[in-house]
PDB file of C-alpha atoms in Angstrom:
ATOM      1  CA  UNK P   1     -40.359 -36.882-114.373  1.00  0.00           C
ATOM      2  CA  UNK P   2     -36.802 -37.744-113.356  1.00  0.00           C
ATOM      3  CA  UNK P   3     -37.214 -41.270-114.775  1.00  0.00           C
ATOM      4  CA  UNK P   4     -38.295 -39.858-118.159  1.00  0.00           C
ATOM      5  CA  UNK P   5     -35.234 -37.605-118.224  1.00  0.00           C
ATOM      6  CA  UNK P   6     -32.860 -40.490-117.522  1.00  0.00           C
ATOM      7  CA  UNK P   7     -34.587 -42.579-120.250  1.00  0.00           C
ATOM      8  CA  UNK P   8     -34.126 -39.713-122.690  1.00  0.00           C
ATOM      9  CA  UNK P   9     -30.402 -39.449-121.921  1.00  0.00           C
ATOM     10  CA  UNK P  10     -29.932 -43.211-122.099  1.00  0.00           C
ATOM     11  CA  UNK P  11     -31.640 -43.424-125.514  1.00  0.00           C
ATOM     12  CA  UNK P  12     -29.706 -40.365-126.715  1.00  0.00           C
ATOM     13  CA  UNK P  13     -26.427 -42.063-125.817  1.00  0.00           C
ATOM     14  CA  UNK P  14     -27.437 -45.232-127.700  1.00  0.00           C
ATOM     15  CA  UNK P  15     -28.536 -43.205-130.712  1.00  0.00           C
ATOM     16  CA  UNK P  16     -25.254 -41.255-130.815  1.00  0.00           C
ATOM     17  CA  UNK P  17     -23.265 -44.472-130.442  1.00  0.00           C
ATOM     18  CA  UNK P  18     -25.091 -46.088-133.383  1.00  0.00           C
ATOM     19  CA  UNK P  19     -24.717 -42.983-135.576  1.00  0.00           C
ATOM     20  CA  UNK P  20     -21.000 -42.773-134.754  1.00  0.00           C
ATOM     21  CA  UNK P  21     -20.512 -46.473-135.530  1.00  0.00           C
ATOM     22  CA  UNK P  22     -22.284 -46.104-138.900  1.00  0.00           C
ATOM     23  CA  UNK P  23     -20.186 -43.060-139.829  1.00  0.00           C
ATOM     24  CA  UNK P  24     -16.915 -44.778-138.878  1.00  0.00           C
ATOM     25  CA  UNK P  25     -17.931 -47.946-140.756  1.00  0.00           C
ATOM     26  CA  UNK P  26     -18.796 -45.964-143.896  1.00  0.00           C
ATOM     27  CA  UNK P  27     -15.640 -43.838-143.782  1.00  0.00           C
ATOM     28  CA  UNK P  28     -13.125 -46.586-143.043  1.00  0.00           C
ATOM     29  CA  UNK P  29     -14.591 -49.968-143.974  1.00  0.00           C
ATOM     30  CA  UNK P  30     -17.281 -50.158-146.693  1.00  0.00           C
ATOM     31  CA  UNK P  31     -18.640 -47.303-148.763  1.00  0.00           C
ATOM     32  CA  UNK P  32     -20.951 -47.075-151.780  1.00  0.00           C
ATOM     33  CA  UNK P  33     -19.802 -45.670-155.139  1.00  0.00           C
ATOM     34  CA  UNK P  34     -21.587 -44.987-158.408  1.00  0.00           C
ATOM     35  CA  UNK P  35     -19.997 -46.238-161.636  1.00  0.00           C
ATOM     36  CA  UNK P  36     -19.703 -43.325-164.060  1.00  0.00           C
ATOM     37  CA  UNK P  37     -18.988 -44.116-167.693  1.00  0.00           C
ATOM     38  CA  UNK P  38     -18.329 -47.170-169.819  1.00  0.00           C
ATOM     39  CA  UNK P  39     -14.612 -47.754-169.209  1.00  0.00           C
ATOM     40  CA  UNK P  40     -15.188 -50.912-167.135  1.00  0.00           C
ATOM     41  CA  UNK P  41     -17.768 -52.606-169.378  1.00  0.00           C
ATOM     42  CA  UNK P  42     -18.636 -55.460-169.470  1.00  0.00           C
ATOM     43  CA  UNK P  43     -17.621 -55.940-165.808  1.00  0.00           C
ATOM     44  CA  UNK P  44     -19.304 -52.755-164.552  1.00  0.00           C
ATOM     45  CA  UNK P  45     -21.924 -50.667-166.320  1.00  0.00           C
ATOM     46  CA  UNK P  46     -22.677 -46.961-166.169  1.00  0.00           C
ATOM     47  CA  UNK P  47     -24.779 -45.967-163.106  1.00  0.00           C
ATOM     48  CA  UNK P  48     -24.384 -49.262-161.279  1.00  0.00           C
ATOM     49  CA  UNK P  49     -23.917 -48.922-157.520  1.00  0.00           C
ATOM     50  CA  UNK P  50     -21.033 -50.804-155.977  1.00  0.00           C
ATOM     51  CA  UNK P  51     -19.613 -51.409-152.506  1.00  0.00           C
ATOM     52  CA  UNK P  52     -15.950 -50.519-152.056  1.00  0.00           C
ATOM     53  CA  UNK P  53     -13.920 -52.173-149.303  1.00  0.00           C
ATOM     54  CA  UNK P  54     -11.548 -49.548-147.882  1.00  0.00           C
ATOM     55  CA  UNK P  55     -10.277 -51.861-145.153  1.00  0.00           C
ATOM     56  CA  UNK P  56      -8.849 -54.722-147.238  1.00  0.00           C
ATOM     57  CA  UNK P  57      -5.705 -52.869-148.323  1.00  0.00           C
ATOM     58  CA  UNK P  58      -4.721 -52.117-144.753  1.00  0.00           C
ATOM     59  CA  UNK P  59      -3.484 -55.705-144.472  1.00  0.00           C
ATOM     60  CA  UNK P  60      -2.605 -56.576-148.074  1.00  0.00           C
ATOM     61  CA  UNK P  61      -1.529 -54.831-151.268  1.00  0.00           C
ATOM     62  CA  UNK P  62      -3.703 -54.583-154.394  1.00  0.00           C
ATOM     63  CA  UNK P  63      -2.983 -57.499-156.714  1.00  0.00           C
ATOM     64  CA  UNK P  64      -3.474 -58.558-160.320  1.00  0.00           C
ATOM     65  CA  UNK P  65      -7.068 -58.400-161.440  1.00  0.00           C
ATOM     66  CA  UNK P  66      -8.373 -56.412-158.460  1.00  0.00           C
ATOM     67  CA  UNK P  67     -10.952 -53.825-159.495  1.00  0.00           C
ATOM     68  CA  UNK P  68     -10.082 -50.742-157.479  1.00  0.00           C
ATOM     69  CA  UNK P  69     -11.318 -47.222-156.888  1.00  0.00           C
ATOM     70  CA  UNK P  70      -8.530 -44.655-157.063  1.00  0.00           C
ATOM     71  CA  UNK P  71      -8.054 -40.915-156.811  1.00  0.00           C
ATOM     72  CA  UNK P  72      -7.137 -40.071-160.417  1.00  0.00           C
ATOM     73  CA  UNK P  73      -7.189 -36.305-159.865  1.00  0.00           C
ATOM     74  CA  UNK P  74      -7.921 -34.018-156.933  1.00  0.00           C
ATOM     75  CA  UNK P  75     -11.623 -34.114-157.831  1.00  0.00           C
ATOM     76  CA  UNK P  76     -12.173 -37.395-159.704  1.00  0.00           C
ATOM     77  CA  UNK P  77     -12.166 -41.018-158.613  1.00  0.00           C
ATOM     78  CA  UNK P  78     -11.821 -43.745-161.264  1.00  0.00           C
ATOM     79  CA  UNK P  79     -12.640 -47.434-161.197  1.00  0.00           C
ATOM     80  CA  UNK P  80     -10.012 -49.579-162.933  1.00  0.00           C
ATOM     81  CA  UNK P  81      -8.404 -53.025-162.885  1.00  0.00           C
ATOM     82  CA  UNK P  82      -4.882 -53.631-161.549  1.00  0.00           C
ATOM     83  CA  UNK P  83      -2.756 -54.873-164.436  1.00  0.00           C
ATOM     84  CA  UNK P  84       0.736 -54.414-163.034  1.00  0.00           C
ATOM     85  CA  UNK P  85       2.411 -53.990-159.658  1.00  0.00           C
ATOM     86  CA  UNK P  86       5.827 -52.607-158.677  1.00  0.00           C
ATOM     87  CA  UNK P  87       8.655 -54.244-160.616  1.00  0.00           C
ATOM     88  CA  UNK P  88       6.479 -55.683-163.387  1.00  0.00           C
ATOM     89  CA  UNK P  89       7.454 -55.205-167.018  1.00  0.00           C
ATOM     90  CA  UNK P  90       4.349 -54.676-169.159  1.00  0.00           C
ATOM     91  CA  UNK P  91       3.715 -54.449-172.881  1.00  0.00           C
ATOM     92  CA  UNK P  92       0.497 -54.330-174.925  1.00  0.00           C
ATOM     93  CA  UNK P  93       1.080 -55.236-178.560  1.00  0.00           C
ATOM     94  CA  UNK P  94      -1.466 -56.263-181.224  1.00  0.00           C
ATOM     95  CA  UNK P  95      -4.181 -56.483-178.573  1.00  0.00           C
ATOM     96  CA  UNK P  96      -2.186 -58.883-176.369  1.00  0.00           C
ATOM     97  CA  UNK P  97      -0.987 -57.902-172.898  1.00  0.00           C
ATOM     98  CA  UNK P  98       2.362 -59.258-171.721  1.00  0.00           C
ATOM     99  CA  UNK P  99       3.421 -59.168-168.070  1.00  0.00           C
ATOM    100  CA  UNK P 100       7.049 -60.039-167.369  1.00  0.00           C
ATOM    101  CA  UNK P 101       7.314 -61.578-170.844  1.00  0.00           C
ATOM    102  CA  UNK P 102       4.259 -63.843-170.484  1.00  0.00           C
ATOM    103  CA  UNK P 103       0.898 -63.397-172.191  1.00  0.00           C
ATOM    104  CA  UNK P 104      -1.855 -62.486-169.716  1.00  0.00           C
ATOM    105  CA  UNK P 105      -5.222 -64.245-170.011  1.00  0.00           C
ATOM    106  CA  UNK P 106      -7.787 -61.444-169.821  1.00  0.00           C
ATOM    107  CA  UNK P 107     -11.183 -63.135-169.900  1.00  0.00           C
ATOM    108  CA  UNK P 108     -12.847 -59.891-168.765  1.00  0.00           C
ATOM    109  CA  UNK P 109     -11.996 -58.137-172.076  1.00  0.00           C
ATOM    110  CA  UNK P 110     -14.712 -58.297-174.735  1.00  0.00           C
ATOM    111  CA  UNK P 111     -12.934 -56.390-177.552  1.00  0.00           C
ATOM    112  CA  UNK P 112      -9.457 -56.365-179.024  1.00  0.00           C
ATOM    113  CA  UNK P 113      -7.501 -53.466-177.535  1.00  0.00           C
ATOM    114  CA  UNK P 114      -6.614 -51.000-180.292  1.00  0.00           C
ATOM    115  CA  UNK P 115      -4.273 -48.700-178.343  1.00  0.00           C
ATOM    116  CA  UNK P 116      -1.257 -50.492-176.942  1.00  0.00           C
ATOM    117  CA  UNK P 117       1.999 -49.406-175.378  1.00  0.00           C
ATOM    118  CA  UNK P 118       5.676 -50.291-175.607  1.00  0.00           C
ATOM    119  CA  UNK P 119       7.513 -52.108-172.834  1.00  0.00           C
ATOM    120  CA  UNK P 120       7.502 -50.286-169.487  1.00  0.00           C
ATOM    121  CA  UNK P 121       8.363 -51.107-165.884  1.00  0.00           C
ATOM    122  CA  UNK P 122       6.078 -50.266-162.959  1.00  0.00           C
ATOM    123  CA  UNK P 123       8.032 -48.223-160.376  1.00  0.00           C
ATOM    124  CA  UNK P 124       8.164 -49.010-156.656  1.00  0.00           C
ATOM    125  CA  UNK P 125       5.055 -48.005-154.714  1.00  0.00           C
ATOM    126  CA  UNK P 126       2.952 -47.814-157.880  1.00  0.00           C
ATOM    127  CA  UNK P 127       0.409 -49.712-159.964  1.00  0.00           C
ATOM    128  CA  UNK P 128      -0.545 -49.818-163.626  1.00  0.00           C
ATOM    129  CA  UNK P 129      -4.321 -49.883-164.094  1.00  0.00           C
ATOM    130  CA  UNK P 130      -6.611 -50.181-167.099  1.00  0.00           C
ATOM    131  CA  UNK P 131     -10.326 -50.242-167.762  1.00  0.00           C
ATOM    132  CA  UNK P 132     -11.876 -53.448-169.090  1.00  0.00           C
ATOM    133  CA  UNK P 133     -13.321 -51.508-172.040  1.00  0.00           C
ATOM    134  CA  UNK P 134      -9.809 -50.673-173.224  1.00  0.00           C
ATOM    135  CA  UNK P 135     -10.855 -48.788-176.339  1.00  0.00           C
ATOM    136  CA  UNK P 136     -12.914 -46.362-174.226  1.00  0.00           C
ATOM    137  CA  UNK P 137     -10.877 -46.020-171.039  1.00  0.00           C
ATOM    138  CA  UNK P 138      -8.794 -43.218-169.582  1.00  0.00           C
ATOM    139  CA  UNK P 139      -6.262 -45.197-167.563  1.00  0.00           C
ATOM    140  CA  UNK P 140      -2.543 -45.604-166.836  1.00  0.00           C
ATOM    141  CA  UNK P 141      -1.796 -45.399-170.559  1.00  0.00           C
ATOM    142  CA  UNK P 142      -2.725 -41.706-170.291  1.00  0.00           C
ATOM    143  CA  UNK P 143      -2.701 -40.742-166.597  1.00  0.00           C
ATOM    144  CA  UNK P 144       0.406 -42.704-165.676  1.00  0.00           C
ATOM    145  CA  UNK P 145       1.207 -44.971-162.775  1.00  0.00           C
ATOM    146  CA  UNK P 146      -1.014 -44.912-159.695  1.00  0.00           C
ATOM    147  CA  UNK P 147       0.707 -44.311-156.363  1.00  0.00           C
ATOM    148  CA  UNK P 148      -0.267 -46.561-153.441  1.00  0.00           C
ATOM    149  CA  UNK P 149      -1.623 -43.566-151.507  1.00  0.00           C
ATOM    150  CA  UNK P 150      -4.175 -42.870-154.276  1.00  0.00           C
ATOM    151  CA  UNK P 151      -5.856 -46.275-153.956  1.00  0.00           C
ATOM    152  CA  UNK P 152      -9.195 -45.872-152.139  1.00  0.00           C
ATOM    153  CA  UNK P 153     -10.226 -49.506-151.943  1.00  0.00           C
ATOM    154  CA  UNK P 154     -11.322 -52.691-153.697  1.00  0.00           C
ATOM    155  CA  UNK P 155     -14.645 -52.851-155.534  1.00  0.00           C
ATOM    156  CA  UNK P 156     -16.340 -55.877-153.962  1.00  0.00           C
ATOM    157  CA  UNK P 157     -19.909 -56.119-155.248  1.00  0.00           C
ATOM    158  CA  UNK P 158     -22.634 -54.572-157.346  1.00  0.00           C
ATOM    159  CA  UNK P 159     -25.731 -53.919-155.246  1.00  0.00           C
ATOM    160  CA  UNK P 160     -27.885 -51.874-157.636  1.00  0.00           C
ATOM    161  CA  UNK P 161     -29.705 -52.395-159.888  1.00  0.00           C
ATOM    162  CA  UNK P 162     -30.814 -55.383-157.877  1.00  0.00           C
ATOM    163  CA  UNK P 163     -31.083 -57.714-160.877  1.00  0.00           C
ATOM    164  CA  UNK P 164     -27.346 -57.086-161.567  1.00  0.00           C
ATOM    165  CA  UNK P 165     -26.273 -57.722-157.956  1.00  0.00           C
ATOM    166  CA  UNK P 166     -23.128 -59.861-157.853  1.00  0.00           C
ATOM    167  CA  UNK P 167     -19.593 -60.130-156.527  1.00  0.00           C
ATOM    168  CA  UNK P 168     -17.114 -58.289-158.761  1.00  0.00           C
ATOM    169  CA  UNK P 169     -14.423 -60.453-160.336  1.00  0.00           C
TER     170      UNK P 169
END
């Protein structure tokens, strides 16, 4: 009887250790998200499931082209692409994006962007983000610059539906 009790406690400890490790991993390293809406088409489609890397920005800053999850409001997270970082001067005119006076090649855009913006400078500690489906995206053009503390993590891969599984670029 005593041997069964010690086996129970030993297995309980292992079980709790595994559960704790899974919870920590999900909270601080990789976590799943559901894409809601069409603002990131064609890169991401409505209802796709993605993996977000929360760990990567502990050792580097978000950079041009990164697809990130961010806290847009107290209750809503958005998925957008980093277009500008602190110190950048941006302008979107006649469907062409300019960063620091140079035209940006945006191969991920499938339509001409109808709503542009006049020249602006990204403040320190902030990012300018936009959806890939620019004509149907609520992004920095409306919600403003994104503070570093509101960045959740980098969208790394689509895992569902399985036939769409791929690394996000």
